Coordinates of C-alpha atoms in Angstrom, one line a residue:
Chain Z
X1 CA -13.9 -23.2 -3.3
X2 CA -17.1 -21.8 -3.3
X3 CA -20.4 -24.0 -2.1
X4 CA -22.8 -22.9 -5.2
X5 CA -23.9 -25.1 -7.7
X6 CA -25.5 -24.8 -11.0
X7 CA -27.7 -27.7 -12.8
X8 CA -27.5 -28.6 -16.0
X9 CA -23.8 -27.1 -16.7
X10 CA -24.5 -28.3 -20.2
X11 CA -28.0 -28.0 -22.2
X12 CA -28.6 -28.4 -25.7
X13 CA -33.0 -27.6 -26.3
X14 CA -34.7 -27.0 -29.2
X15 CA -37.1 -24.0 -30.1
X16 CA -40.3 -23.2 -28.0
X17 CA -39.3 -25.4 -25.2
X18 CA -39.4 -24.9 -21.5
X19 CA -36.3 -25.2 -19.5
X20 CA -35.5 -24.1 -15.6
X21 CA -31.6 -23.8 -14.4
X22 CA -31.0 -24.6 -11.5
X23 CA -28.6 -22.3 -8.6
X24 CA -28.5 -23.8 -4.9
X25 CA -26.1 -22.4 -2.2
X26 CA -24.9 -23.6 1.0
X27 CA -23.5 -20.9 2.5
X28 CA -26.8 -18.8 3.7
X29 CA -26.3 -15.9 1.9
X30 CA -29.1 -13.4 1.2
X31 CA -27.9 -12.2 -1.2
X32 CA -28.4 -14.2 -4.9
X33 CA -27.7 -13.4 -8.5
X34 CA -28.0 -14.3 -12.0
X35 CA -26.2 -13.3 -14.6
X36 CA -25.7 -14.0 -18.5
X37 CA -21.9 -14.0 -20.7
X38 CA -21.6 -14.3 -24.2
X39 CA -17.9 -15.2 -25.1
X40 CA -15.5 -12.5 -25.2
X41 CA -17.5 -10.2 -23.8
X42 CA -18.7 -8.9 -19.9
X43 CA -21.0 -10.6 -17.5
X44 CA -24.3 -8.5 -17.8
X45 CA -26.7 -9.0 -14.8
X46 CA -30.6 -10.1 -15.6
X47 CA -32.1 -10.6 -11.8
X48 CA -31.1 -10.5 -8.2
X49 CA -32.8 -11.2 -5.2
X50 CA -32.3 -10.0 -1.6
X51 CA -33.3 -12.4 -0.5
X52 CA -36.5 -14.9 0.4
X53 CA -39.5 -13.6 -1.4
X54 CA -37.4 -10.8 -3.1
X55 CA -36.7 -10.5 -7.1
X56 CA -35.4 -8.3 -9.2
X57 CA -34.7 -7.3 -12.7
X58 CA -31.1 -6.4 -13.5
X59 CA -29.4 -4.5 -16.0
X60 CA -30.4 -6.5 -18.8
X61 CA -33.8 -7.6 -20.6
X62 CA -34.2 -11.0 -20.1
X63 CA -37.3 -13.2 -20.8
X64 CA -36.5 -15.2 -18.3
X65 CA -38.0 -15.4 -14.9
X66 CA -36.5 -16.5 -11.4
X67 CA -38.1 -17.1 -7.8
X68 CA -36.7 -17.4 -4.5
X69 CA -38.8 -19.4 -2.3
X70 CA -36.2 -20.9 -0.3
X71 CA -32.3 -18.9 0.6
X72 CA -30.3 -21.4 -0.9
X73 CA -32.3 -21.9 -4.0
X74 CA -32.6 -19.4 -7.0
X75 CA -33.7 -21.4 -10.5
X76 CA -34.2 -19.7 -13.5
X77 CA -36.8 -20.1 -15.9
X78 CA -37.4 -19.7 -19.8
X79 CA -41.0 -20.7 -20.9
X80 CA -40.2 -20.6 -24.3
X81 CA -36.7 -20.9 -25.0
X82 CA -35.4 -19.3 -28.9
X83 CA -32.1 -19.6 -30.2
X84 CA -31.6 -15.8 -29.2
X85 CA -31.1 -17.1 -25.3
X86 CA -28.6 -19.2 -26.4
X87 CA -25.6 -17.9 -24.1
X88 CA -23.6 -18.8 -20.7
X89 CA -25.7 -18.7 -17.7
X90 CA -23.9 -18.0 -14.0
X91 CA -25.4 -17.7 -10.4
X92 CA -23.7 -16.0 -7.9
X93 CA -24.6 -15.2 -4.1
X94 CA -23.1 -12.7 -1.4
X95 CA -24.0 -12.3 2.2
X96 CA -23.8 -8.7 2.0
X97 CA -22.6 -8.0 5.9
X98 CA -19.3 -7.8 4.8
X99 CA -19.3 -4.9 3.4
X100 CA -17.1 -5.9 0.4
X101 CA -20.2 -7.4 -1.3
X102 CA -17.8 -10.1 -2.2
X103 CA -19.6 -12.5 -4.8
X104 CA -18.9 -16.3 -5.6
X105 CA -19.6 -17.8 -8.2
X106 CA -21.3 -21.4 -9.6
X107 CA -19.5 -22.8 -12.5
X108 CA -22.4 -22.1 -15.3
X109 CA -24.7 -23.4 -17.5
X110 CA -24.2 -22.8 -21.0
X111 CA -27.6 -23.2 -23.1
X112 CA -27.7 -24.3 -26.3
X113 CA -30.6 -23.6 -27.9
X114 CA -31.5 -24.7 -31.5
Chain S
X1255 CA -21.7 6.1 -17.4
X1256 CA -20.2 3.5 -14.9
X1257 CA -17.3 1.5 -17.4
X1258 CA -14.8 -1.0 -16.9
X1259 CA -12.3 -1.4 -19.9
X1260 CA -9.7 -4.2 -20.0
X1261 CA -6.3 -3.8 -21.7
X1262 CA -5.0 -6.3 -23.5
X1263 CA -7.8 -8.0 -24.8
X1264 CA -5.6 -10.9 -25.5
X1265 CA -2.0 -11.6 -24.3
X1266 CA 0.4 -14.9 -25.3
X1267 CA 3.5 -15.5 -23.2
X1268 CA 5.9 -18.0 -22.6
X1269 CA 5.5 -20.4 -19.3
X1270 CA 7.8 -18.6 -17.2
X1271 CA 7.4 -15.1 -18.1
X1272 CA 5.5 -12.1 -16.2
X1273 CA 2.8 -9.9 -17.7
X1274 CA 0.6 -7.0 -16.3
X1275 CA -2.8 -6.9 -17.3
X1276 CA -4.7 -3.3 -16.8
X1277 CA -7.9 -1.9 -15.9
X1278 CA -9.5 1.5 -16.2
X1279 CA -12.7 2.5 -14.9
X1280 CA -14.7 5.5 -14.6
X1281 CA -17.5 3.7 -12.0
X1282 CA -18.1 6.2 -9.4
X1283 CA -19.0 6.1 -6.3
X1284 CA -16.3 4.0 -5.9
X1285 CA -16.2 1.0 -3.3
X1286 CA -13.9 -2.0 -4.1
X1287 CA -12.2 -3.2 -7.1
X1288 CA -11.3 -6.8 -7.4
X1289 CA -9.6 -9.1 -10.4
X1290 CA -11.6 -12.6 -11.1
X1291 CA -10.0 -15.4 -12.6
X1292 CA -12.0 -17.5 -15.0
X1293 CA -11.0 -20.3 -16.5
X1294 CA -13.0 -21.9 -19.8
X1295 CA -16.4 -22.6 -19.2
X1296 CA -16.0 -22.2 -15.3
X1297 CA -17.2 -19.5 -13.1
X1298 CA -15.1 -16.8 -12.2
X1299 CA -13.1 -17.0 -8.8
X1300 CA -11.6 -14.2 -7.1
X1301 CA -8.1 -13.2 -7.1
X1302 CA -7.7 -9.6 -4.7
X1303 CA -10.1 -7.3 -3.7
X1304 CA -9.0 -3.7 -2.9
X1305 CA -11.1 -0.9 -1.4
X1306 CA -10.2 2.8 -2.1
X1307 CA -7.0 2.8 0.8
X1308 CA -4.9 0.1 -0.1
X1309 CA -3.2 0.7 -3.4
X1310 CA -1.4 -2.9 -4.0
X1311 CA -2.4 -6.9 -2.6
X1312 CA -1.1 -9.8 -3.6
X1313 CA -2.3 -13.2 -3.5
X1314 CA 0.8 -15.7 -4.4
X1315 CA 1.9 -14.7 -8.0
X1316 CA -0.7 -12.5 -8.5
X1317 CA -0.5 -8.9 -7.1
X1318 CA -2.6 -6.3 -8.1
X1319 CA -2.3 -2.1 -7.3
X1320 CA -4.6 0.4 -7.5
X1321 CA -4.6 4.2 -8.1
X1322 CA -7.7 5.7 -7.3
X1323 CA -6.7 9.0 -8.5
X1324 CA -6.5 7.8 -11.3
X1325 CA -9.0 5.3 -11.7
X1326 CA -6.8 3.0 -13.1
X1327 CA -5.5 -1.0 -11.5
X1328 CA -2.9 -3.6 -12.5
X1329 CA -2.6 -6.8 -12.3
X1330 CA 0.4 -9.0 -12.4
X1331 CA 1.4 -11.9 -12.8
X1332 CA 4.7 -13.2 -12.0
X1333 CA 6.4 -16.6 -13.1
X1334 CA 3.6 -18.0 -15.5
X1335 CA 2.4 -21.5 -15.3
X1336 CA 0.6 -23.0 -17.9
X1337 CA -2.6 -23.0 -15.5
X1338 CA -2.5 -19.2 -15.7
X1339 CA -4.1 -19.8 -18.8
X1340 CA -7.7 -18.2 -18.3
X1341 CA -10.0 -14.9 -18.8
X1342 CA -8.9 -12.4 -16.3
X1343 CA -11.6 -10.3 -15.4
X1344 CA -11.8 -6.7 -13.9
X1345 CA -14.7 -5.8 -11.3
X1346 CA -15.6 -2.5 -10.1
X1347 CA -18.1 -2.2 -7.4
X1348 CA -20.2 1.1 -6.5
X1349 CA -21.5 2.2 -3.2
X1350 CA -24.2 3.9 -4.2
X1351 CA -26.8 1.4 -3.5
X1352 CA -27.7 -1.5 -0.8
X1353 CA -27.2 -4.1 -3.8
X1354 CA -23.4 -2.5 -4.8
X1355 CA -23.7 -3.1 -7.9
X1356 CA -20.8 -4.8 -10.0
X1357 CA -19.6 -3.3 -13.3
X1358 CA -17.6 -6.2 -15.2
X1359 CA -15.0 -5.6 -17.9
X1360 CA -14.5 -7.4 -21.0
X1361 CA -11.7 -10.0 -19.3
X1362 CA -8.3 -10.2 -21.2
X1363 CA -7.1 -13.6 -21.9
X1364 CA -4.4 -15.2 -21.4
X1365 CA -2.7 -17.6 -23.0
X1366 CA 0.2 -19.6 -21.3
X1367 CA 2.9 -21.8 -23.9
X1368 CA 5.2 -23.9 -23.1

């Protein structure tokens, strides 16, 4: 099983709050990602980072904002959270040398917000 | 457009039985393709990963093939258990950039009786 662990894995918030997941890894991969699932439906990637100092949007809008200021850490952060960002949260990380680009992933956080 | 679509979306067998899930993508350039299992509320864990050569890999009940001519992978399942039970997702991965990006299907689940 994969080292990568997500905090809270369960969070139930009310409107206009702010909330930061949390993604550490143990492995020392560069390579870090977040992503977003509603159910029944495909992951969609909101930021990656390769690595310390690095950020990036992904594929979809998000209001959310990350930071990498450490390798193993990646949190995620909602200033203001709305019921709209209600959904399942996962973190992933890859080292990237393998070529395969092989991604694991942390168990989630799914976000309640009311 | 890079897509991954899943077929079935939804699949009930009896505890004991095989299925075959498929995939069809149109994500090109094409680098790897892999199957994820993810079980309710969980991240998803890789199953097989297969890069354009090798057209079939199997990993215990699970073996999965691949036709890159036509764009199209299986995956089966032999002997079901009840903990087969899960979201069985499709990945597609693209060598066109240094992040090689992922393109996610939809998942079909599956639903294991006894």
């Amino acid at each position: 099983e994969a080292d990568i662990y997500q905090t809270p894995r369960y969070l139930v918030i009310g409107t206009g709050k702010k909330i930061t997941l949390e993604c550490s890894q143990t492995m020392g991969h560069d390579k870090m990602y977040w992503y977003q699932q509603d159910p029944g439906m495909e992951l969609h990637l909101i930021h990656y980072s390769y690595g310390v100092n690095s950020t990036e949007k992904g594929d979809l809008s998000s209001e959310s904002t990350v930071s990498r200021i450490r390798t193993e850490h990646f949190p995620l952060t909602l200033e203001s959270a709305r019921p709209s960002h209600t959904s399942q949260y996962l973190c992933a990380s890859s080292d990237g040398t393998s070529g395969k680009n092989e991604q694991f992933f942390g168990p989630g956080t799914r976000l309640t917000v009311l | 457009k890079n897509q991954v679509e899943q077929s079935p979306q939804s699949l009930i067998i009896l505890e004991g039985k095989n299925c075959t899930l498929q995939c069809n993508y149109t994500v090109s350039p094409f680098s790897n393709l892999r199957w994820y299992k993810q079980d309710t509320g969980r991240g998803p864990v890789s199953l097989t990963i297969m890069t354009f050569s090798e057209n079939t890999k199997s990993n215990g009940r699970y073996t999965a093939t691949l036709d890159a001519d036509t764009k199209q992978s299986s995956l089966h399942i032999t002997a079901s258990q009840l903990s087969d039970s899960a979201s069985y997702i499709c990945v597609v991965s693209d060598r066109g950039s240094t992040l090689g990006r992922l393109y996610f299907g939809r998942g079909t689940q599956l639903t294991v009786w006894p």
